[in-house]
Amino acid sequence: MDAPDEKDLVLQRTASDLLDQFKSSLPRFLWHPMPPDQEAPERKTYARNIVRTSTTLDLIKLLEPFQEWPQLLDPELSAILAPLVEAFAASLFLPPAKYYSCPTRLVSSTLPLPRAVCKLLYTLCKIRGPKIISRFFNNEPMYIELMLNALYARSRPPVLSKTPGLQSRSRITWEENYIILLWLSHLSLTPFDLLSVGSTPLMEDESIPLHIKLTAGIAPIGQRLVMVGLTYVTSAAKEREAAVTLLVRLVLRPDMAQAGLLGRLVDWSITFLQDESSSPSQSIYQLIGILSFLASTVNLADILIIAPFLLPIFHCMQKINATATSTSNIILSSAIARKVIVKVLRSISVKALQLDVMSPSKSPSVVDVVIEDAIQQLLSWLADKDTPVRFAASKALSVVTLNLPSSMASEVVEAIIAALEENVLWAEVETDKTQQKSHVTMQRDLSAVDGLEWQGLILTLSHLLFRQCPSLQQLPIVLDALVMALNFEQRTASGSSIGTSVRDSACFGIWSLARRYSTNQLLAMDNSATKKRLIDQASVSMLQALADELVIASIADPSGNIRRGASAALQELIGRHPNTIIHGIDLVQVVDYHAVALRSKALKGVAISAAGVHKHYWHVTLKALLSWRAIEATDSESRRYASQGLGDLSTMQGGPGFILMMDRILDDLKRLEGRQVEKRHGLLLAAGAGILGALNPSLADFKTQISLTVSGFWKIFDLTSILEDKYFLSALLRPSLTAEGCCSLISSLASISSSGPYSSKIQPSAAIIMRCVHLIDLSLLHTPDTVIANASEAFKWLFPMIDEEQQSILILQWVAKLLRKKSLSTQSPENVCGQIAILGSIHQSCNRLPALQKKILDSILGLLEDGDIDIDSKVSCLKSLSKGFIPNKVFNTRMEIDVLSSLQDYTVDQRGDIGSLVRFEAVVAVHTAHTYGLLDATRHKQELISLVCSLAAEKLDKIRFRAWQCLKDVCHNVDDIESSLTFSDVGQVSSVAYYLHLMSLSSIQWLRQPLLRGIVTSAGAGSEAILFASRAAIVQTMERTPPDELPPIWNCLQSILQTEIQNERLVVPVLEVLGFLLAAGPHIDTVQSLRDCRKVFVLVQKCHFKSSNLSKLKAAIDVYVGLSRLLVVRKEVLLKLSSMLLHPSASVRNKAAESLLIVTESFSLDVTDWSRPPGELKAKVRKLQESIRSGP
């Protein structure tokens, strides 16, 4: 839900382009131009026999995005389907050999045209549905026999081709079967008798499967259609659905029904399903196909035709459910099969009720037998463990109830309500929302109910409401159930939510209620019990109370689907029932369907906007943000968003609103239980955010009352039961969350008490202050950045409130801890990141204690300078410099040197380049020094800028972007550097334009070498995109540079190679770049003129001398290939390459052989197996070296 752009909006913008591309590609894909000598006026093309597989897949990719919005295809369906249908119909006239045979070289890369067309047609069916797509199929009866013949021929094993160069393909695929069967089902609707359509009998090797005997009156073409349908009705693939459709349409044809096909197939199906002698290994797909046939037949058949079969089919379904046979066990083990049984029961029940209406005298026995048992069975399936079965059962029950008499329909609704009351417990809940009185209320406890059953029951109620089945007298209890479901939440042992599906069903139910019932009907409801539980104000109408619940769900629900569903229901409620909701139009514009998609935006933005619509919604929003959905959310980020929203909410209703909210938070904090970790975390964060709202000028008239309220939060530190030490120490209680929330609250309390308008009115005792110090100290045991940041901020505000003696003791304790960490180095597992952050934050507050200031700075810098210290401590030291020392104008020479060293930290361990964390913070330190005007006065200004420039070109995206931000600001104040371009995100600093801009700085002599040091890491070891961009920038720069100005760049690369010859991190990228430039770089002749080109050759040899680094060796070979183009060193280079043919590594030998083959074009190198042991290759290499020496 956090995607920056909606998929449906993107598709809407690109739909026309996708369809235009598909339509323009289709003619070339399907048709060949007719040869000139055969061209006729009426036809200038003919269908292809084969098409490329890749082209087929490309066309499918153009269609698949429309699954998000299928209706976008509708205007173009005719233009898309007409050529596909025509091409497939044309292929039916071709002999089978044209389908099977294919040139051997093309078998793996091509498809027969009919197969490719079927893949496209199936994709369209998947997107838009087979019912709509089949309308565009050709409906001429002549194609029935052609398709049957094609299906017969293509499903047989192919005859092996005896023609040289041709190979036979595999037989027909399931997509082809599906489309042909779907087309045949469409053609079976022909109004003509099948005797007049075709007369071809069954083939010699064709027979009716499953031992079914057909009556003699069935036309031959009908027998073939039945044979095909019964053959594929047992398939495990999608073709089974098309086969069921074909069989149902056949048995319901008048001529087939007259021939007794319906009775024969229904009787056979019942017998097959009741056969107790079936093997336990029987295919479930065969049983699903037969059940689907019965379900569709009962559903689509005329009531008078199907009436004789209703009871036999119903008894068959009862026997499957009640009897434990091998067949019934197989059926009931499958969710799909159970879902089909639900459809059978639904259709039988509806037909029985229709028969009762048409012929009451004939149907009582059927209705009496069927309805009660069917409803009971459907009610039991509402608790099925599989969601598709529950969905089918809820819909079936609603459809059956709609056809029942009103008295029986009311009984069904009452049965559902009674099921919802099962296992519901009642618990006493103490409420104290005004601090003036406390009372106990009884609330439902749904922890013991079955969440899956509740989803089925609520979804059934929603379907009943959509069909307007519940009477007006039943609406109050139905609405009461929906409101309970809207607030339902349960979680599995693994933590996944079950309540989401229940709340989703409730949104559908409320939407249906608002849509199907009039305003007068809803306002006339007597639902005082539900209204009392929903709202505090008795004067608010039931519709307003319902709207409030939807606002809460829209703002705070953890699931994006529920937030959107509740927003849609709210829009329906306000739109269908005008003038019943307070400021309804304004509210629905704020709580918009799209606005609530992002959780962060819903909790921080939409919530505050809704609260601003009217005072009433301020209370609703407060309830939402303090509910289990927000402040008790399972993910910590949502709790942080909710606390920020409460902070903004605290000032919107002036002093009374602030006091009400803070009193409610304080009351909830006092009633917390030890295991409520998430709620404690959220409430502490909310209290911290809300207290800061007291500084808002709009609350100035309520200082006295607000001071009393805020003082109440100081007092909770006297109550050890609220913030016990174990909450900060026990791993089972996730102490980092409590530590974060506690430090946030202390920070807010200390900031409002130590300065500002409340400093004289709010003064905690010394005991409370020391208790806060103790809790902060416990918080420092945890390493998350949020905890450390909140702890350092809290102590910064609390520090001035501590007496000087205690200040000195605390500082000396923490300094001693840092010194102990340094002395023990890597042997100390103690984490000191929090202490470093705190000491940095309070440095400025120690102005009266200069000796302590010096100890703080020395201890932090000493830790940073220790080469054996862990990376996390180094990062914390640099952060303390950036946030604590540099903003206070402290940036001495020692700090400069430490930052310079940190900019060059490339420490690597099993986690990877962990030194990048240090380099990142060092860049931040340089940028901070520049921001506070300290960089210009430094002694190492050029060195700092040059290293930042190097990092701005390196391969890691995060560091490169941060270094660019620093370099961009610094450049404005540095002579000779001009920064006119802006690159505002990571993507932009990965572009060719960015690297070109950096390469322009190579004209500055003191920046050239550090800049190229950074660029070679991108051009030699970066990701594919970075590699391309940086290399393109280097080449383009060299192309634009006059030849006489290129030597400095080459000399600089040579210098880097010479000075960093032992540095594995830089040597390999430099070799990669040199190899690339020598092979593809411009002005290669300038290298030929260099006096020291031989020196490059010598340096490369030194780089890989006795090296086991395969990457370095292969990069060196690439350099040798480039140097072989230079005549002055060609012979020596070739000899060196030939000597590498005896390297111990086979991959190096193969690489050297390939390179020599390219350079010398000696084909003897190609026929030699260079993976053999070097001892066997010595003679070959010696001979090759002799030929090189004797050559020109």
Coordinates of N, CA and C in Angstrom, one line a residue, residues 352-506:
A352 N -36.2 -26.4 -6.1 CA -37.3 -26.9 -5.3 C -38.3 -25.9 -4.9
L353 N -37.8 -24.7 -4.5 CA -38.7 -23.6 -4.1 C -39.4 -23.1 -5.3
Q354 N -38.8 -23.0 -6.4 CA -39.5 -22.6 -7.6 C -40.6 -23.6 -8.0
L355 N -40.3 -24.8 -7.9 CA -41.3 -25.9 -8.2 C -42.5 -25.8 -7.3
D356 N -42.2 -25.4 -6.0 CA -43.3 -25.3 -5.0 C -44.2 -24.1 -5.4
V357 N -43.6 -23.1 -6.0 CA -44.5 -22.0 -6.4 C -45.3 -22.3 -7.7
M358 N -44.7 -23.1 -8.6 CA -45.3 -23.4 -9.9 C -46.4 -24.5 -9.7
S359 N -46.1 -25.5 -8.9 CA -47.0 -26.7 -8.7 C -47.0 -27.1 -7.2
P360 N -47.7 -26.3 -6.4 CA -47.7 -26.6 -4.9 C -48.1 -28.0 -4.6
S361 N -49.0 -28.6 -5.3 CA -49.5 -29.9 -5.0 C -48.5 -31.0 -5.2
K362 N -47.6 -30.7 -6.2 CA -46.6 -31.8 -6.5 C -45.3 -31.7 -5.7
S363 N -45.0 -30.5 -5.2 CA -43.7 -30.3 -4.6 C -43.5 -30.3 -3.1
P364 N -44.6 -30.4 -2.3 CA -44.3 -30.4 -0.8 C -43.3 -31.4 -0.4
S365 N -43.4 -32.6 -0.9 CA -42.4 -33.6 -0.5 C -41.0 -33.2 -0.8
V366 N -40.8 -32.6 -2.0 CA -39.5 -32.2 -2.4 C -39.0 -31.1 -1.4
V367 N -39.8 -30.1 -1.2 CA -39.4 -29.0 -0.4 C -39.2 -29.4 1.0
D368 N -40.1 -30.2 1.6 CA -39.9 -30.7 3.0 C -38.6 -31.5 3.1
V369 N -38.2 -32.3 2.1 CA -37.0 -33.1 2.2 C -35.8 -32.2 2.1
V370 N -35.8 -31.3 1.1 CA -34.6 -30.6 0.7 C -34.2 -29.4 1.5
I371 N -35.2 -28.5 1.8 CA -34.8 -27.2 2.3 C -34.2 -27.2 3.6
E372 N -34.8 -27.9 4.6 CA -34.3 -27.8 5.9 C -32.9 -28.5 6.0
D373 N -32.7 -29.6 5.4 CA -31.4 -30.3 5.4 C -30.3 -29.5 4.7
A374 N -30.7 -28.9 3.6 CA -29.8 -28.1 2.8 C -29.3 -26.8 3.6
I375 N -30.2 -26.2 4.2 CA -29.9 -25.0 5.0 C -29.0 -25.4 6.2
Q376 N -29.3 -26.5 6.8 CA -28.5 -26.9 7.9 C -27.1 -27.3 7.5
Q377 N -27.0 -27.9 6.3 CA -25.6 -28.2 5.8 C -24.9 -27.0 5.4
L378 N -25.5 -26.0 4.8 CA -24.9 -24.7 4.4 C -24.4 -24.0 5.6
L379 N -25.2 -24.0 6.7 CA -24.8 -23.3 7.9 C -23.6 -24.0 8.5
S380 N -23.5 -25.3 8.4 CA -22.3 -25.9 9.0 C -21.0 -25.6 8.1
W381 N -21.2 -25.4 6.8 CA -20.1 -25.1 6.0 C -19.6 -23.6 6.1
L382 N -20.4 -22.8 6.8 CA -19.9 -21.5 7.0 C -18.7 -21.4 7.9
A383 N -18.4 -22.5 8.6 CA -17.2 -22.6 9.5 C -16.1 -23.4 8.9
D384 N -16.2 -23.7 7.6 CA -15.2 -24.5 6.9 C -13.8 -23.9 7.0
K385 N -12.8 -24.7 7.0 CA -11.4 -24.2 7.2 C -10.9 -23.5 5.9
D386 N -11.6 -23.8 4.8 CA -11.1 -23.2 3.5 C -12.0 -22.0 3.1
T387 N -11.4 -20.9 2.7 CA -12.1 -19.7 2.4 C -13.0 -19.8 1.2
P388 N -12.6 -20.5 0.1 CA -13.6 -20.6 -1.0 C -14.9 -21.3 -0.6
V389 N -14.8 -22.3 0.3 CA -16.0 -23.0 0.7 C -16.9 -22.1 1.5
R390 N -16.3 -21.3 2.4 CA -17.1 -20.4 3.2 C -17.8 -19.3 2.3
F391 N -17.0 -18.8 1.3 CA -17.6 -17.8 0.4 C -18.8 -18.4 -0.4
A392 N -18.6 -19.6 -0.9 CA -19.7 -20.3 -1.6 C -20.9 -20.6 -0.7
A393 N -20.6 -21.0 0.5 CA -21.7 -21.3 1.4 C -22.5 -20.1 1.8
S394 N -21.8 -19.0 2.0 CA -22.5 -17.7 2.4 C -23.4 -17.2 1.3
K395 N -22.8 -17.2 0.1 CA -23.6 -16.8 -1.1 C -24.8 -17.7 -1.3
A396 N -24.6 -19.0 -1.2 CA -25.7 -20.0 -1.4 C -26.8 -19.8 -0.4
L397 N -26.4 -19.6 0.9 CA -27.4 -19.4 1.9 C -28.2 -18.2 1.7
S398 N -27.6 -17.1 1.2 CA -28.3 -15.9 1.0 C -29.3 -16.1 -0.2
V399 N -28.8 -16.8 -1.2 CA -29.7 -17.0 -2.4 C -30.9 -17.8 -2.0
V400 N -30.7 -18.9 -1.3 CA -31.8 -19.8 -0.8 C -32.7 -19.0 0.1
T401 N -32.2 -18.2 1.0 CA -33.0 -17.4 1.9 C -33.9 -16.4 1.1
L402 N -33.4 -15.9 0.1 CA -34.1 -14.9 -0.7 C -35.4 -15.5 -1.3
N403 N -35.3 -16.8 -1.6 CA -36.4 -17.5 -2.2 C -37.4 -18.1 -1.2
L404 N -37.1 -18.0 0.1 CA -37.9 -18.6 1.1 C -39.1 -17.7 1.4
P405 N -40.1 -18.2 2.0 CA -41.2 -17.3 2.5 C -40.6 -16.4 3.7
S406 N -41.2 -15.3 3.9 CA -40.7 -14.4 4.9 C -40.5 -15.0 6.3
S407 N -41.4 -15.8 6.7 CA -41.3 -16.4 8.0 C -40.1 -17.3 8.1
M408 N -39.9 -18.1 7.1 CA -38.7 -19.0 7.1 C -37.4 -18.2 6.9
A409 N -37.4 -17.2 6.1 CA -36.2 -16.3 6.0 C -35.8 -15.7 7.3
S410 N -36.8 -15.3 8.1 CA -36.5 -14.7 9.4 C -35.9 -15.7 10.3
E411 N -36.3 -17.0 10.2 CA -35.7 -18.1 11.0 C -34.2 -18.3 10.6
V412 N -33.9 -18.1 9.3 CA -32.5 -18.3 8.9 C -31.6 -17.2 9.5
V413 N -32.2 -15.9 9.4 CA -31.4 -14.8 10.0 C -31.2 -15.0 11.5
E414 N -32.3 -15.5 12.2 CA -32.1 -15.7 13.6 C -31.1 -16.8 13.9
A415 N -31.1 -17.8 13.1 CA -30.1 -18.9 13.3 C -28.7 -18.4 13.1
I416 N -28.5 -17.5 12.2 CA -27.1 -16.9 12.0 C -26.8 -16.0 13.2
I417 N -27.7 -15.2 13.7 CA -27.4 -14.4 14.8 C -27.1 -15.3 16.1
A418 N -27.9 -16.3 16.2 CA -27.7 -17.2 17.3 C -26.3 -17.9 17.2
A419 N -25.8 -18.2 16.0 CA -24.5 -18.8 15.9 C -23.4 -17.8 16.2
L420 N -23.7 -16.5 16.0 CA -22.7 -15.4 16.3 C -22.6 -15.3 17.9
E421 N -23.6 -15.6 18.6 CA -23.6 -15.5 20.1 C -22.9 -16.6 20.7
E422 N -22.6 -17.7 20.0 CA -21.9 -18.8 20.6 C -20.5 -18.5 21.0
N423 N -20.1 -18.9 22.2 CA -18.7 -18.8 22.7 C -18.4 -17.3 22.9
V424 N -19.4 -16.4 23.0 CA -19.1 -15.0 23.3 C -19.2 -14.8 24.8
L425 N -18.1 -14.3 25.3 CA -18.0 -14.1 26.8 C -18.3 -12.6 27.1
W426 N -18.6 -12.4 28.4 CA -18.9 -11.0 28.8 C -17.8 -10.7 29.9
A427 N -17.2 -9.6 29.8 CA -16.1 -9.2 30.7 C -16.4 -7.8 31.3
E428 N -16.1 -7.6 32.5 CA -16.2 -6.3 33.2 C -15.0 -5.4 32.8
V429 N -15.3 -4.2 32.3 CA -14.3 -3.3 31.9 C -14.5 -2.0 32.7
E430 N -13.5 -1.5 33.4 CA -13.6 -0.3 34.2 C -13.2 0.9 33.2
T431 N -14.0 1.8 33.2 CA -13.7 3.0 32.4 C -13.7 4.2 33.3
D432 N -12.7 5.2 32.9 CA -12.5 6.4 33.7 C -12.0 7.4 32.7
K433 N -13.0 8.0 32.0 CA -12.5 8.9 30.9 C -12.5 10.3 31.3
T434 N -13.1 10.7 32.4 CA -13.1 12.1 32.7 C -12.4 12.4 34.1
Q435 N -12.0 11.3 34.7 CA -11.3 11.4 36.1 C -12.3 12.0 37.1
Q436 N -13.6 12.1 36.8 CA -14.5 12.6 37.8 C -15.4 11.4 38.3
K437 N -15.5 10.4 37.5 CA -16.2 9.2 38.1 C -15.7 8.0 37.3
S438 N -15.8 6.9 38.0 CA -15.4 5.6 37.5 C -16.5 4.6 37.5
H439 N -16.8 3.9 36.5 CA -17.9 3.0 36.4 C -17.4 1.7 35.7
V440 N -18.1 0.7 35.9 CA -17.8 -0.6 35.3 C -18.9 -0.9 34.2
T441 N -18.5 -1.3 33.1 CA -19.4 -1.8 32.0 C -19.1 -3.2 31.6
M442 N -20.1 -3.8 31.0 CA -19.9 -5.2 30.5 C -19.7 -5.1 29.0
Q443 N -18.6 -5.7 28.5 CA -18.3 -5.7 27.1 C -18.1 -7.2 26.6
R444 N -18.5 -7.4 25.4 CA -18.3 -8.7 24.8 C -16.8 -9.0 24.6
D445 N -16.4 -10.2 24.9 CA -15.1 -10.7 24.7 C -15.2 -11.8 23.7
L446 N -14.6 -11.5 22.5 CA -14.7 -12.4 21.4 C -13.5 -13.3 21.2
S447 N -12.7 -13.4 22.2 CA -11.4 -14.2 22.1 C -11.7 -15.7 21.9
A448 N -12.8 -16.2 22.4 CA -13.1 -17.6 22.3 C -13.8 -18.1 21.1
V449 N -14.3 -17.1 20.3 CA -15.1 -17.5 19.1 C -14.2 -18.0 18.0
D450 N -14.8 -18.7 17.0 CA -14.1 -19.2 15.8 C -14.1 -18.1 14.8
G451 N -12.9 -17.6 14.5 CA -12.8 -16.4 13.6 C -13.2 -16.8 12.2
L452 N -12.9 -18.0 11.7 CA -13.3 -18.5 10.4 C -14.8 -18.6 10.3
E453 N -15.5 -19.1 11.3 CA -16.9 -19.2 11.3 C -17.5 -17.8 11.3
W454 N -16.9 -16.9 12.1 CA -17.5 -15.5 12.1 C -17.4 -14.9 10.7
Q455 N -16.3 -15.1 10.0 CA -16.2 -14.6 8.7 C -17.4 -15.1 7.8
G456 N -17.6 -16.4 7.8 CA -18.7 -17.0 7.1 C -20.1 -16.4 7.5
L457 N -20.3 -16.3 8.8 CA -21.6 -15.8 9.2 C -21.8 -14.3 8.9
I458 N -20.8 -13.5 9.1 CA -20.9 -12.1 8.7 C -21.1 -11.9 7.2
L459 N -20.3 -12.7 6.5 CA -20.4 -12.5 5.0 C -21.8 -12.9 4.6
T460 N -22.4 -13.9 5.2 CA -23.8 -14.4 4.9 C -24.8 -13.2 5.2
L461 N -24.6 -12.6 6.4 CA -25.5 -11.5 6.7 C -25.3 -10.4 5.7
S462 N -24.1 -10.1 5.2 CA -23.9 -9.1 4.3 C -24.6 -9.4 2.9
H463 N -24.5 -10.6 2.5 CA -25.2 -11.0 1.3 C -26.7 -10.9 1.5
L464 N -27.2 -11.3 2.6 CA -28.6 -11.1 2.9 C -29.1 -9.7 2.9
L465 N -28.2 -8.8 3.4 CA -28.6 -7.4 3.4 C -28.5 -6.9 1.9
F466 N -27.5 -7.3 1.2 CA -27.5 -6.9 -0.2 C -28.7 -7.3 -1.0
R467 N -29.3 -8.4 -0.6 CA -30.5 -8.9 -1.3 C -31.8 -8.4 -0.5
Q468 N -31.6 -7.6 0.5 CA -32.7 -7.0 1.3 C -33.6 -8.1 1.9
C469 N -33.0 -9.1 2.4 CA -33.7 -10.2 3.0 C -34.2 -9.9 4.5
P470 N -33.3 -9.4 5.4 CA -33.7 -9.2 6.8 C -34.9 -8.2 6.8
S471 N -35.8 -8.5 7.7 CA -37.0 -7.6 7.9 C -36.5 -6.4 8.7
L472 N -37.4 -5.4 8.7 CA -37.0 -4.2 9.5 C -36.9 -4.5 10.9
Q473 N -37.7 -5.5 11.4 CA -37.6 -5.8 12.9 C -36.3 -6.5 13.2
Q474 N -35.7 -7.1 12.2 CA -34.4 -7.8 12.5 C -33.2 -6.9 12.2
L475 N -33.4 -5.7 11.6 CA -32.2 -4.9 11.3 C -31.4 -4.5 12.6
P476 N -32.0 -4.2 13.7 CA -31.2 -3.8 14.9 C -30.2 -4.9 15.3
I477 N -30.6 -6.2 15.4 CA -29.7 -7.2 15.8 C -28.7 -7.5 14.7
V478 N -29.1 -7.3 13.4 CA -28.1 -7.5 12.3 C -27.0 -6.4 12.4
L479 N -27.5 -5.2 12.6 CA -26.5 -4.0 12.7 C -25.6 -4.2 13.9
D480 N -26.2 -4.7 15.0 CA -25.3 -4.9 16.1 C -24.2 -5.9 15.8
A481 N -24.6 -7.0 15.1 CA -23.6 -8.0 14.7 C -22.5 -7.4 13.8
L482 N -22.9 -6.5 12.8 CA -22.0 -5.9 11.9 C -21.0 -5.0 12.6
V483 N -21.5 -4.2 13.6 CA -20.6 -3.3 14.4 C -19.6 -4.1 15.2
M484 N -20.1 -5.2 15.8 CA -19.1 -6.1 16.5 C -18.0 -6.6 15.5
A485 N -18.5 -7.0 14.3 CA -17.6 -7.6 13.3 C -16.6 -6.5 12.8
L486 N -17.0 -5.3 12.7 CA -16.2 -4.2 12.2 C -15.0 -4.0 13.2
N487 N -15.2 -4.4 14.5 CA -14.1 -4.2 15.5 C -13.5 -5.6 15.9
F488 N -13.7 -6.6 15.1 CA -13.2 -7.9 15.4 C -11.8 -8.1 15.1
E489 N -11.0 -8.7 16.0 CA -9.6 -9.0 15.7 C -9.2 -10.3 16.4
Q490 N -8.6 -11.2 15.7 CA -8.0 -12.4 16.3 C -6.7 -12.7 15.5
R491 N -5.8 -13.3 16.3 CA -4.5 -13.6 15.6 C -4.2 -15.1 15.9
T492 N -3.5 -15.7 14.9 CA -3.1 -17.1 15.0 C -1.8 -17.1 15.9
A493 N -1.4 -18.3 16.2 CA -0.2 -18.5 17.0 C 1.1 -17.9 16.4
S494 N 1.1 -17.9 15.0 CA 2.2 -17.3 14.3 C 2.1 -15.8 14.1
G495 N 1.0 -15.2 14.5 CA 0.9 -13.7 14.5 C 0.1 -13.2 13.3
S496 N -0.4 -14.0 12.4 CA -1.1 -13.6 11.3 C -2.6 -13.3 11.7
S497 N -3.2 -12.3 11.1 CA -4.5 -11.8 11.5 C -5.6 -12.7 10.8
I498 N -6.6 -13.1 11.7 CA -7.8 -13.8 11.2 C -8.9 -12.7 11.1
G499 N -8.8 -11.7 11.9 CA -9.9 -10.7 12.0 C -10.1 -9.9 10.7
T500 N -9.0 -9.8 9.9 CA -9.1 -9.0 8.7 C -10.3 -9.4 7.8
S501 N -10.4 -10.7 7.6 CA -11.5 -11.1 6.7 C -12.9 -10.9 7.3
V502 N -13.0 -10.9 8.6 CA -14.3 -10.6 9.3 C -14.6 -9.1 9.1
R503 N -13.6 -8.3 9.3 CA -13.9 -6.8 9.2 C -14.2 -6.5 7.7
D504 N -13.6 -7.2 6.8 CA -13.8 -6.9 5.4 C -15.3 -7.3 5.1
S505 N -15.8 -8.4 5.6 CA -17.2 -8.8 5.4 C -18.1 -7.8 6.0
A506 N -17.7 -7.2 7.2 CA -18.6 -6.2 7.9 C -18.7 -5.0 7.0

